[in-house]
Short mmCIF file of C-alpha atoms and ligand atoms in Angstrom, two decimals:
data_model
loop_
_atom_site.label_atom_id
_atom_site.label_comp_id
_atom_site.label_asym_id
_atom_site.label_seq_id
_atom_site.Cartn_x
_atom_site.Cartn_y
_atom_site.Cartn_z
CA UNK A 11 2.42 -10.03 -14.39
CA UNK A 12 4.48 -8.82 -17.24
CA UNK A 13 8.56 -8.35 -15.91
CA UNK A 14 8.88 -4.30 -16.45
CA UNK A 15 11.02 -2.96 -19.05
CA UNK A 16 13.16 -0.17 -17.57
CA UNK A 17 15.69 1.86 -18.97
CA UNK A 18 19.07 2.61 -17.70
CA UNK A 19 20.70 5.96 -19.10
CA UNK A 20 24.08 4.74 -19.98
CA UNK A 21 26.23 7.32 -20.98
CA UNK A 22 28.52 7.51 -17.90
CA UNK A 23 28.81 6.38 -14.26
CA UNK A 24 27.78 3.16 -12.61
CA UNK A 25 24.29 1.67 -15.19
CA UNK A 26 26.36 -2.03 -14.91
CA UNK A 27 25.50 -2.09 -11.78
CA UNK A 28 21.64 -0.65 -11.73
CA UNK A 29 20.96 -3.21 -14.82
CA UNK A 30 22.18 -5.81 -12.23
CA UNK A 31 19.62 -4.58 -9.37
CA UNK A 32 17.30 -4.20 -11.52
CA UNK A 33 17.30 -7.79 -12.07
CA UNK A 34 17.65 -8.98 -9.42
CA UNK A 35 14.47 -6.75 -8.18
CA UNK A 36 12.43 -8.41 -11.34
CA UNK A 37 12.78 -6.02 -13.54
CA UNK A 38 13.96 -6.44 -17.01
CA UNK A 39 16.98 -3.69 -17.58
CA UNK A 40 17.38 -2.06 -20.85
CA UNK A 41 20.20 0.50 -21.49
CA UNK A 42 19.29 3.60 -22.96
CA UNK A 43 21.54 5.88 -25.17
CA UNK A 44 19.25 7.74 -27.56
CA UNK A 45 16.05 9.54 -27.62
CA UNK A 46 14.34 6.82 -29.53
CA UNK A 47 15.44 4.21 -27.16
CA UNK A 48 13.91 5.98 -24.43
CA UNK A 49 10.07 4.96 -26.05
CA UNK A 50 10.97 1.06 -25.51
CA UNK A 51 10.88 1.79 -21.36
CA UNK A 52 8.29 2.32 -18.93
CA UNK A 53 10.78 3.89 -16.29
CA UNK A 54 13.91 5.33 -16.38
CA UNK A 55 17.21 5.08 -14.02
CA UNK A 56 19.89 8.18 -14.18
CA UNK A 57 23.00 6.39 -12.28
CA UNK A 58 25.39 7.85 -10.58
CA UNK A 59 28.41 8.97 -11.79
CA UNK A 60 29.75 12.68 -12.62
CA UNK A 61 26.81 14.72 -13.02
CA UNK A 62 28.85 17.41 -14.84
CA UNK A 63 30.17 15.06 -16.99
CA UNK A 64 26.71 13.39 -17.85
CA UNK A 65 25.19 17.13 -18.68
CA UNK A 66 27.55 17.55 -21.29
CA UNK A 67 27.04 13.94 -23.16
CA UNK A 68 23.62 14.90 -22.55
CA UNK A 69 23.63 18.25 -24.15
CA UNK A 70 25.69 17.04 -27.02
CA UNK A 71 23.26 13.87 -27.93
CA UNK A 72 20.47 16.50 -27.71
CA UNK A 73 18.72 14.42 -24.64
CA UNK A 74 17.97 17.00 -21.66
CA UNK A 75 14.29 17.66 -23.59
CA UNK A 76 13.56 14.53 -24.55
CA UNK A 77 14.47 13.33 -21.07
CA UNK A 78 11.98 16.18 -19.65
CA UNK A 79 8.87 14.76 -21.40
CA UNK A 80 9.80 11.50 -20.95
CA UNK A 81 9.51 12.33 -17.59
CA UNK A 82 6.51 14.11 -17.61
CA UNK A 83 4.62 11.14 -18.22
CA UNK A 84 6.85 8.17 -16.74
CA UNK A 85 8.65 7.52 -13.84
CA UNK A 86 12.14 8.57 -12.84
CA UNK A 87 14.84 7.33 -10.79
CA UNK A 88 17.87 9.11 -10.11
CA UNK A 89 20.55 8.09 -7.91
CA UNK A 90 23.39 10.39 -6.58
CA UNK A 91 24.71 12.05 -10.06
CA UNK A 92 21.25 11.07 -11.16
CA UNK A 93 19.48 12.70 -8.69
CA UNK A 94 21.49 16.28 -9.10
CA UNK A 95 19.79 15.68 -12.15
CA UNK A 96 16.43 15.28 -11.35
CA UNK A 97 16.86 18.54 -9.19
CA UNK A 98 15.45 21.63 -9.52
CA UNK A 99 18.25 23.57 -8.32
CA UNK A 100 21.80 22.70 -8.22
CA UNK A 101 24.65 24.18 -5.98
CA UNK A 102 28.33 23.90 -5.83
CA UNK A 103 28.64 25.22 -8.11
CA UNK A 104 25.30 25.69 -9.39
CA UNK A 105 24.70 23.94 -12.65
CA UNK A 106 21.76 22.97 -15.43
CA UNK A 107 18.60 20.22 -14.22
CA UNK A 108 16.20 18.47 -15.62
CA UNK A 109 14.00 20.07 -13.00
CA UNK A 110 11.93 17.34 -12.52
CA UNK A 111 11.73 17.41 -8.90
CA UNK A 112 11.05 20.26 -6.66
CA UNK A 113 14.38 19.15 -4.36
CA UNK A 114 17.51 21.42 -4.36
CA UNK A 115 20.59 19.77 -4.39
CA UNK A 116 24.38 20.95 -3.03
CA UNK A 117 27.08 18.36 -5.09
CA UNK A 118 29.99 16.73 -3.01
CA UNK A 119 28.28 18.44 0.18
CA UNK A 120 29.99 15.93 2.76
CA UNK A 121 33.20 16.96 1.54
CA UNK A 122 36.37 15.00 1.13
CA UNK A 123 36.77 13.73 4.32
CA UNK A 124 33.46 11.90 4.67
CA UNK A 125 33.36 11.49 0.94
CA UNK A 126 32.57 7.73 0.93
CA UNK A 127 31.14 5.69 3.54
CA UNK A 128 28.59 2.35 3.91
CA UNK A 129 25.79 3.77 6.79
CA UNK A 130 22.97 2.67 8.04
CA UNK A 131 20.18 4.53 8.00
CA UNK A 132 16.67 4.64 9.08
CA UNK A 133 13.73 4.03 6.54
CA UNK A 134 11.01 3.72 8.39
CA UNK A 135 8.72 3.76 4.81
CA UNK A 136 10.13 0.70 3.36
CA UNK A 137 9.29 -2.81 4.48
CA UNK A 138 11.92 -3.86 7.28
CA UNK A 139 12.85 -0.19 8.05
CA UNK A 140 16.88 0.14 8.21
CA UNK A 141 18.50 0.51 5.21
CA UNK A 142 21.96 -0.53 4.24
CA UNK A 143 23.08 3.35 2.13
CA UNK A 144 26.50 3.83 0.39
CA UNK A 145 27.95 7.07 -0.30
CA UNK A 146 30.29 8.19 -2.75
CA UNK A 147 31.24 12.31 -3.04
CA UNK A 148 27.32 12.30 -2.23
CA UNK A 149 25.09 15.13 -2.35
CA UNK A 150 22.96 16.87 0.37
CA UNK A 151 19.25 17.91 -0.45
CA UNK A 152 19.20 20.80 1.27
CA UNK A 153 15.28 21.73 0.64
CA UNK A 154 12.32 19.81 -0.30
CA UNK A 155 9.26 21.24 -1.98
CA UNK A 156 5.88 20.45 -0.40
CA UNK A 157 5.15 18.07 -3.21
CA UNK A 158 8.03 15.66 -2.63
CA UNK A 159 8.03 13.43 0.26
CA UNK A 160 10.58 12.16 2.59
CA UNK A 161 11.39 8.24 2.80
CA UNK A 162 14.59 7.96 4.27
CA UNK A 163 17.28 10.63 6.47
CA UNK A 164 20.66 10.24 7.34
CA UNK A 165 22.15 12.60 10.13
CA UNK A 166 18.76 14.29 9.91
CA UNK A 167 19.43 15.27 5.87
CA UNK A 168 16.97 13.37 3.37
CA UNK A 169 18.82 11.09 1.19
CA UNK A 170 15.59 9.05 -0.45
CA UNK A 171 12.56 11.23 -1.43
CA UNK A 172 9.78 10.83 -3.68
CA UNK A 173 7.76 13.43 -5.69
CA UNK A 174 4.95 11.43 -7.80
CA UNK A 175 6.33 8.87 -9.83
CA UNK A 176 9.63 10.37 -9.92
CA UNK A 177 12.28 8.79 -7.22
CA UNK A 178 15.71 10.45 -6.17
CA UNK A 179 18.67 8.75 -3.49
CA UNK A 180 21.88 10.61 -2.95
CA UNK A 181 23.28 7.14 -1.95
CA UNK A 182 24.33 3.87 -3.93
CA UNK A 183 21.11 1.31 -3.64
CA UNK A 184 22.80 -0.72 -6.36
CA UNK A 185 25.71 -1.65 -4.56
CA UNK A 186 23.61 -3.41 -1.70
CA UNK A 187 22.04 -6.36 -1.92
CA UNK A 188 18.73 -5.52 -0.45
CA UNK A 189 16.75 -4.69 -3.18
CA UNK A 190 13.77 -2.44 -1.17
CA UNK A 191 15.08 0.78 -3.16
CA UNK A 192 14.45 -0.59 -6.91
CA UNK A 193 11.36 -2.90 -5.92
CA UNK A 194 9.82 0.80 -4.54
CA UNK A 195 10.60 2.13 -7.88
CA UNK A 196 9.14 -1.11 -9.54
CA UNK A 197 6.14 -0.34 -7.55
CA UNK A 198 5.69 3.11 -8.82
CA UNK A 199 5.65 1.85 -12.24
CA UNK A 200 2.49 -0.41 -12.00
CA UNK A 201 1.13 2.10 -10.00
CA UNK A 202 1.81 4.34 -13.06
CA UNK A 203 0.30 1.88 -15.58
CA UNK A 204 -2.46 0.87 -13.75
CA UNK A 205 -3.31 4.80 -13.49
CA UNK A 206 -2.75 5.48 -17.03
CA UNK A 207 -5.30 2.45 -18.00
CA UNK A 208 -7.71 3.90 -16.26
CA UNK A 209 -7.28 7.19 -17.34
CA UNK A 210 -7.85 5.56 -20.85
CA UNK A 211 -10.82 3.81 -19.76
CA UNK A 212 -12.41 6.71 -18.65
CA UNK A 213 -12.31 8.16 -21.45
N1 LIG B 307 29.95 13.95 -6.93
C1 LIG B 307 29.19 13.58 -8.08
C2 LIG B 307 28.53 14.77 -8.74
O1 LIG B 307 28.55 15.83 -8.22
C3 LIG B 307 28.14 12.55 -7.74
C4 LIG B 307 28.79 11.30 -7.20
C5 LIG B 307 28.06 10.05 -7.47
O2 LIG B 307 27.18 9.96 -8.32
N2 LIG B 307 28.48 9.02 -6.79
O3 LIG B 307 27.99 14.67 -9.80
#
């Protein structure tokens, strides 16, 4: 099977890292800066990072549409910053999404005295269950839409969800070494391109 090519938005934050564990999960990692580098990918990874910080280089390299179809017709994974991204609302303050999943997010919701911390938590949905999760000035989601589904909870608060072939964590999967997280993603992109070839050969 062909190794995937998937991007890694890397304007800010931690994409060193995701390139890394996207390797190491099979993948080949491509980073992405432009609009026209986003047609060379079959996925796409929004790091973490400062997601107020990563709106504005986004607004100012005109992205936030592009980044909308893109994902309107190929996976998404956003992790922490990413993820407040993906969101379809935003709190704390409230602030612009890509709206690409129906989750609502509140930023830094832990606060600054559990700001960072390695857990464990319980993933029943992925192979071997407990999951290694680090977070850093982490988000809750606060609500999921009946679309998006629930893979992993920490203190009874989602923190890995799925909605279609998009993907959102509020925690760090590429600073573990278990690769689960990005192999689950992987796995949503052949599921994607085996879909799409048979959408074509249906027609
Ligand atoms: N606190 C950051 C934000 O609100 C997210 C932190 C992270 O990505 N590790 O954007």
């Amino acid at each position: 099977m062909a190794r995937k090519r998937v991007g890694v938005l890397a304007l800010q934050g931690d994409f060193e890292a995701h390139a890394r564990a996207l390797e190491r999960a099979g993948a080949e990692a491509v980073e992405v800066r432009t609009a026209g580098e986003l047609d060379d990918v079959d996925g796409l990874v929004i790091p973490g990072g400062e997601s107020s910080t990563m709106l504005k280089l986004l607004d100012q390299e005109e992205l936030m549409e592009p980044l909308r179809e893109f994902g309107r017709h190929k996976p998404i994974f956003g992790t922490c910053a990413g993820a407040i991204l993906l969101a379809r609302e935003v709190t704390n303050p409230p602030q612009a999404s890509l709206g690409l999943m129906d989750i609502e997010v509140e930023r830094n919701a832990y606060g600054r005295q559990l700001a960072s911390r390695i857990a464990r938590i319980d993933a029943p949905e992925l192979d071997g269950g407990e999951l290694e999760a680090v977070f850093i000035r982490a988000p809750i989601i606060r609500r999921v839409g009946s679309a998006a589904h629930v893979l992993a909870a920490y203190r009874g608060d989602p923190v890995l969800v799925e909605q279609g072939h998009h993907m959102a964590a509020t925690f760090h999967p590429e600073l573990s070494a278990d690769s689960r997280v990005h192999r689950r993603f992987l796995a949503k992109m052949e599921k994607d391109a085996v879909d799409a070839g048979s959408v074509c050969l249906h027609r």
